[in-house]
XYZ file of C-alpha atoms in Angstrom:
390
model
C 40.806 -66.771 53.957
C 40.875 -65.021 57.306
C 43.991 -63.614 58.895
C 45.007 -61.008 61.551
C 44.942 -57.105 62.148
C 47.044 -54.049 63.397
C 47.213 -50.386 64.538
C 49.454 -47.384 64.287
C 48.382 -44.016 65.697
C 49.050 -41.600 62.880
C 47.661 -38.243 61.914
C 46.439 -36.600 58.733
C 45.209 -33.125 57.951
C 41.555 -32.392 58.597
C 41.118 -31.363 54.968
C 42.335 -34.747 53.759
C 40.582 -36.766 56.435
C 37.164 -35.203 56.101
C 37.093 -34.279 52.418
C 33.544 -34.684 51.116
C 32.724 -37.866 49.233
C 30.777 -37.949 46.000
C 27.060 -38.171 46.645
C 24.824 -39.173 43.752
C 21.429 -37.476 43.396
C 18.649 -39.121 45.383
C 14.900 -38.725 45.346
C 14.724 -38.909 49.105
C 17.291 -38.654 51.895
C 17.680 -41.938 53.800
C 18.118 -41.683 57.521
C 21.688 -42.981 57.338
C 23.684 -39.831 56.623
C 27.202 -39.133 55.531
C 27.882 -37.605 58.952
C 26.916 -40.888 60.618
C 28.979 -42.824 58.084
C 31.997 -40.677 58.954
C 31.482 -41.281 62.671
C 31.256 -45.025 62.051
C 34.371 -45.019 59.882
C 36.296 -43.055 62.514
C 35.189 -45.601 65.132
C 36.693 -48.381 63.026
C 39.941 -46.432 62.676
C 40.078 -45.989 66.446
C 40.131 -49.763 66.988
C 43.505 -50.063 65.310
C 43.721 -49.824 61.551
C 45.933 -47.368 59.713
C 43.096 -46.460 57.380
C 39.493 -47.207 56.461
C 37.427 -46.763 53.319
C 33.675 -47.417 53.354
C 30.928 -47.062 50.779
C 27.169 -47.325 51.224
C 24.795 -47.552 48.255
C 21.033 -47.122 48.628
C 18.485 -46.640 45.861
C 20.958 -44.969 43.511
C 22.572 -42.862 46.226
C 26.247 -43.420 47.010
C 28.005 -42.342 50.189
C 31.732 -42.745 50.824
C 33.863 -41.953 53.841
C 37.482 -42.548 54.729
C 39.613 -42.152 57.818
C 43.252 -42.554 58.799
C 46.020 -42.787 56.233
C 47.105 -44.843 53.249
C 50.775 -44.827 54.250
C 52.164 -44.234 57.753
C 55.251 -42.533 56.294
C 53.666 -40.075 53.863
C 50.393 -39.740 55.801
C 48.467 -39.397 52.573
C 44.750 -40.208 52.844
C 43.303 -43.509 51.657
C 42.454 -43.171 47.928
C 38.713 -42.958 47.246
C 38.994 -45.502 44.415
C 41.415 -47.885 46.124
C 42.079 -51.321 44.703
C 42.436 -54.108 47.282
C 42.271 -57.864 47.629
C 38.754 -58.910 48.598
C 39.834 -62.390 49.700
C 37.048 -64.859 50.354
C 34.432 -62.656 48.731
C 35.742 -64.479 45.671
C 33.780 -67.492 46.901
C 30.485 -65.690 46.312
C 31.448 -64.997 42.690
C 32.448 -68.634 42.202
C 29.278 -69.962 43.842
C 27.182 -67.688 41.621
C 28.838 -69.092 38.497
C 28.346 -72.651 39.725
C 24.650 -72.000 40.306
C 24.340 -70.516 36.832
C 25.814 -73.758 35.475
C 23.264 -75.667 37.538
C 20.519 -73.585 35.945
C 21.889 -74.447 32.504
C 21.920 -78.160 33.295
C 25.714 -78.411 32.997
C 26.277 -79.281 36.667
C 24.063 -80.694 39.402
C 24.383 -79.755 43.053
C 24.117 -83.478 43.766
C 27.090 -84.293 41.500
C 30.031 -85.750 43.409
C 33.576 -84.443 43.316
C 34.615 -87.860 42.028
C 32.254 -87.423 39.067
C 34.134 -84.319 37.926
C 37.619 -84.795 39.396
C 38.186 -88.562 39.540
C 40.882 -89.762 41.910
C 41.750 -86.322 43.298
C 40.039 -86.428 46.696
C 41.188 -89.615 48.384
C 43.399 -90.959 51.164
C 43.364 -90.481 54.944
C 39.616 -91.036 55.017
C 38.841 -88.495 52.297
C 36.387 -89.730 49.683
C 35.382 -87.585 46.702
C 32.628 -90.071 45.904
C 30.709 -88.941 48.994
C 31.215 -85.187 48.635
C 28.797 -83.251 46.436
C 28.990 -79.844 44.779
C 26.442 -78.667 47.341
C 28.770 -79.790 50.150
C 31.592 -77.748 48.623
C 29.611 -74.552 48.201
C 27.974 -74.769 51.647
C 31.198 -75.707 53.476
C 29.721 -78.977 54.735
C 32.172 -81.393 53.085
C 34.300 -81.826 56.209
C 37.472 -81.426 54.131
C 40.516 -80.088 55.934
C 41.598 -76.550 55.068
C 44.747 -76.752 52.933
C 45.846 -73.280 54.063
C 47.016 -74.659 57.412
C 49.853 -76.322 55.474
C 50.980 -73.135 53.718
C 54.373 -71.873 54.940
C 52.983 -68.465 55.896
C 50.403 -70.079 58.179
C 52.775 -72.653 59.648
C 55.252 -69.878 60.458
C 53.441 -66.544 60.566
C 56.454 -64.235 60.671
C 57.785 -61.341 58.566
C 60.711 -63.522 57.486
C 58.460 -66.284 56.155
C 56.208 -63.742 54.442
C 59.146 -62.235 52.550
C 60.438 -65.674 51.622
C 57.167 -66.942 50.096
C 55.361 -63.812 48.903
C 56.013 -64.560 45.220
C 55.350 -68.294 45.522
C 52.418 -69.700 43.549
C 50.737 -73.117 43.479
C 48.632 -75.176 41.138
C 45.133 -76.023 42.447
C 46.016 -79.738 42.475
C 48.930 -79.003 44.808
C 46.643 -77.258 47.272
C 44.156 -80.125 47.252
C 46.988 -82.590 47.888
C 47.976 -80.537 50.937
C 44.468 -81.002 52.326
C 44.587 -84.736 51.566
C 47.498 -85.115 53.998
C 44.947 -84.703 56.770
C 41.852 -86.693 57.703
C 38.559 -84.858 57.140
C 37.093 -82.941 60.064
C 33.925 -85.051 59.711
C 32.133 -87.106 57.026
C 30.169 -85.018 54.491
C 27.018 -83.767 56.205
C 24.465 -81.366 54.700
C 23.865 -79.610 58.045
C 27.309 -79.712 59.666
C 29.451 -76.680 58.869
C 33.215 -76.204 58.826
C 34.826 -73.415 56.817
C 37.538 -74.768 54.523
C 39.205 -73.025 51.592
C 39.769 -76.459 50.029
C 36.078 -76.574 49.093
C 36.374 -73.628 46.730
C 39.634 -74.773 45.175
C 37.662 -77.853 44.129
C 34.672 -75.761 43.025
C 36.913 -73.722 40.742
C 38.340 -76.906 39.254
C 34.836 -78.302 38.623
C 33.806 -75.084 36.853
C 36.851 -75.460 34.603
C 36.019 -79.087 33.880
C 32.341 -78.385 33.169
C 32.946 -75.400 30.868
C 36.375 -76.004 29.373
C 37.456 -72.590 30.677
C 39.308 -71.473 33.817
C 37.021 -70.390 36.655
C 38.193 -66.773 36.288
C 37.140 -66.774 32.615
C 33.622 -67.808 33.607
C 33.487 -65.263 36.446
C 34.512 -62.530 34.024
C 32.128 -63.474 31.229
C 29.134 -64.188 33.460
C 29.489 -61.541 36.183
C 32.272 -58.997 35.769
C 31.624 -58.000 32.143
C 27.784 -57.995 32.251
C 27.745 -55.865 35.420
C 30.453 -53.501 34.176
C 32.808 -54.240 37.063
C 35.738 -52.532 35.372
C 37.985 -52.691 38.430
C 37.512 -56.343 39.406
C 39.871 -59.072 38.216
C 41.982 -62.066 39.128
C 45.697 -61.187 39.241
C 46.729 -64.798 38.617
C 50.309 -65.333 39.743
C 51.032 -61.599 40.000
C 51.844 -60.503 43.535
C 50.927 -56.854 42.947
C 47.784 -54.776 43.553
C 47.513 -51.827 41.137
C 47.485 -48.174 42.095
C 45.738 -46.356 43.560
C 45.812 -48.340 46.772
C 46.863 -47.938 50.382
C 49.805 -49.779 51.871
C 48.623 -53.055 53.372
C 50.074 -53.673 56.817
C 50.278 -56.668 59.108
C 51.300 -56.792 62.753
C 52.627 -60.321 63.094
C 52.526 -60.410 66.902
C 51.005 -58.309 69.688
C 53.034 -55.151 70.158
C 55.179 -55.904 67.119
C 55.915 -53.425 64.334
C 53.705 -52.825 61.331
C 55.070 -54.678 58.304
C 54.272 -53.711 54.726
C 52.762 -56.881 53.195
C 51.369 -55.291 50.038
C 53.161 -57.779 47.774
C 51.682 -61.269 47.870
C 50.665 -63.904 45.322
C 47.368 -65.798 45.661
C 45.341 -66.462 42.516
C 42.790 -69.147 43.303
C 39.030 -69.620 43.410
C 38.897 -69.373 47.205
C 40.226 -65.815 47.487
C 41.970 -64.346 44.443
C 39.945 -61.355 43.296
C 41.022 -57.724 43.473
C 38.260 -55.122 43.419
C 37.017 -51.741 44.703
C 34.240 -50.677 47.070
C 32.138 -49.474 44.132
C 32.427 -52.746 42.202
C 31.778 -54.888 45.263
C 28.618 -52.954 46.100
C 27.408 -53.245 42.520
C 27.945 -57.007 42.590
C 26.155 -57.470 45.916
C 23.142 -55.418 44.854
C 22.898 -57.276 41.541
C 23.113 -60.662 43.238
C 20.478 -60.028 45.916
C 18.420 -58.017 43.447
C 17.953 -61.111 41.291
C 20.010 -59.993 38.291
C 22.431 -62.937 38.311
C 20.338 -65.912 39.413
C 16.754 -67.031 38.966
C 14.526 -66.801 42.064
C 14.780 -70.581 42.544
C 18.575 -70.618 42.370
C 18.914 -67.549 44.600
C 16.702 -69.359 47.117
C 19.099 -72.321 46.973
C 22.008 -69.970 47.604
C 20.209 -68.509 50.624
C 19.386 -71.911 52.156
C 21.754 -71.797 55.113
C 23.161 -74.004 57.821
C 24.156 -72.726 61.240
C 27.663 -71.211 61.244
C 28.460 -71.414 64.948
C 32.020 -70.112 64.729
C 30.795 -66.899 63.107
C 28.114 -66.344 65.730
C 30.775 -64.956 68.062
C 30.485 -61.784 66.005
C 27.372 -62.148 63.849
C 23.965 -62.784 65.435
C 22.296 -65.982 64.166
C 24.956 -66.379 61.477
C 24.233 -68.985 58.831
C 26.070 -70.048 55.681
C 24.422 -70.905 52.373
C 26.009 -71.583 48.988
C 28.842 -69.055 49.075
C 26.681 -66.483 50.867
C 26.149 -65.921 54.593
C 23.416 -64.240 56.637
C 23.168 -62.544 60.000
C 20.416 -60.848 61.981
C 20.577 -57.048 62.193
C 19.643 -54.950 65.213
C 16.361 -54.001 63.516
C 15.440 -57.662 63.030
C 16.065 -57.983 59.295
C 18.505 -60.361 57.610
C 21.761 -59.009 56.202
C 23.559 -61.053 53.557
C 27.341 -61.004 53.349
C 30.544 -62.936 52.997
C 33.644 -60.871 53.640
C 37.248 -61.903 53.320
C 40.802 -61.142 54.324
C 44.303 -61.626 53.035
C 47.724 -60.490 54.170
C 47.269 -56.938 55.421
C 43.702 -56.295 54.294
C 40.134 -57.220 55.193
C 36.847 -56.657 53.377
C 33.638 -56.413 55.395
C 30.295 -56.159 53.615
C 26.550 -56.582 53.858
C 23.548 -56.222 51.575
C 19.848 -56.069 52.343
C 17.647 -58.984 51.288
C 16.081 -56.918 48.498
C 19.433 -55.695 47.178
C 18.510 -52.033 47.667
C 21.177 -51.237 50.262
C 24.757 -52.483 50.223
C 27.844 -51.726 52.283
C 31.505 -52.448 51.551
C 34.388 -51.614 53.890
C 38.123 -51.902 53.228
C 40.453 -52.275 56.225
C 44.101 -52.131 55.097
C 45.620 -53.397 58.339
C 45.607 -56.785 60.072
C 46.293 -56.802 63.836
C 48.476 -59.164 65.774
C 45.975 -60.272 68.373
C 42.470 -61.647 68.323
C 40.910 -59.144 70.731
C 41.968 -56.258 68.483
C 40.679 -58.081 65.441
C 37.351 -58.699 67.163
C 37.088 -55.015 68.138
C 37.838 -53.958 64.575
C 35.299 -56.317 63.037
C 32.699 -55.372 65.648
C 33.086 -51.688 64.743
C 32.796 -52.567 61.042
C 29.719 -54.663 61.787
C 28.203 -51.689 63.614
C 28.629 -49.561 60.497
C 26.892 -52.081 58.268
C 24.112 -52.474 60.823
C 23.548 -48.711 61.048
C 23.451 -48.408 57.253
C 21.057 -51.309 56.685
C 18.705 -50.384 59.515
C 18.894 -46.643 58.851
C 17.929 -47.172 55.233
C 14.832 -49.261 55.918
């Protein structure tokens, strides 16, 4: 899910702001330095987020930098090991599990939604018999995004947020919301439209194919084998564990920052909570071929043009739960990213899995131009890291 961003000019002591990050031993110093990482992180902070935490991993070397504050009242620095909601990055985990099931012969990418979830996708021109698993994972089903019917999106105000922040839904309820609306277009392998409904259905198919909830399969197939000790699905819990920054949202341009740290969302389209270290480990393992066979990873990387994302990302394309963009040095960067109330995750990984970047932004602004500036600055950091570490 993608939401909005914010800014508050606050200070913090130089000792806290520029405390050295842990740097693992390295056989050779890459050209992207911690000093450059700090400059890039400060540039993100200057666009309007209360705090920033970024981590770059390259060939066993880890660099971290932070800027701004975790809390505008206490002015404490952002914790190095912050937990945060990674939003739609969850989709990449789910797509990876689905592809593993394909490799095991338990699911086919050509299987229809109707085959696995009979009678669920129907009405108003929606037809689960024409939508395949591949359509879901690649966002080419044409299904309407259920999130536009959620109260917090219909009325994006602090009052509505406080009213619904503990509210939870069953996956079937969310699909039914989407079925109120006609599809954006008939299922089309090369026509792209981002819809969270696709991954609600993907999570349900994983459950049907395995007999286990999608989060069980994500844990057993990805989280546990990779040792991602700080990655999990909170389910119906509305809380992110400590340590973490305060997550802020500015609901309208010029409006006040609102603490939106408490919020419930436990579904296959955006539920996971993680850390920069765990996210980097996952990205490197995925692109490094540790989770999927070469043939299945190639399927995941078979993309369609993602025009809406090309406003920010050059030549952006979307595959099966994984996106690509062209870097300034001409290489492909692979990413997904995600955002929830008050927090955004921006990431990228090189095609060989050797270099990965994860950035946490614990503030969502109230206007699109600020959001674009913030994401552009974050994109610059990932570009510098990937190209500097060539």
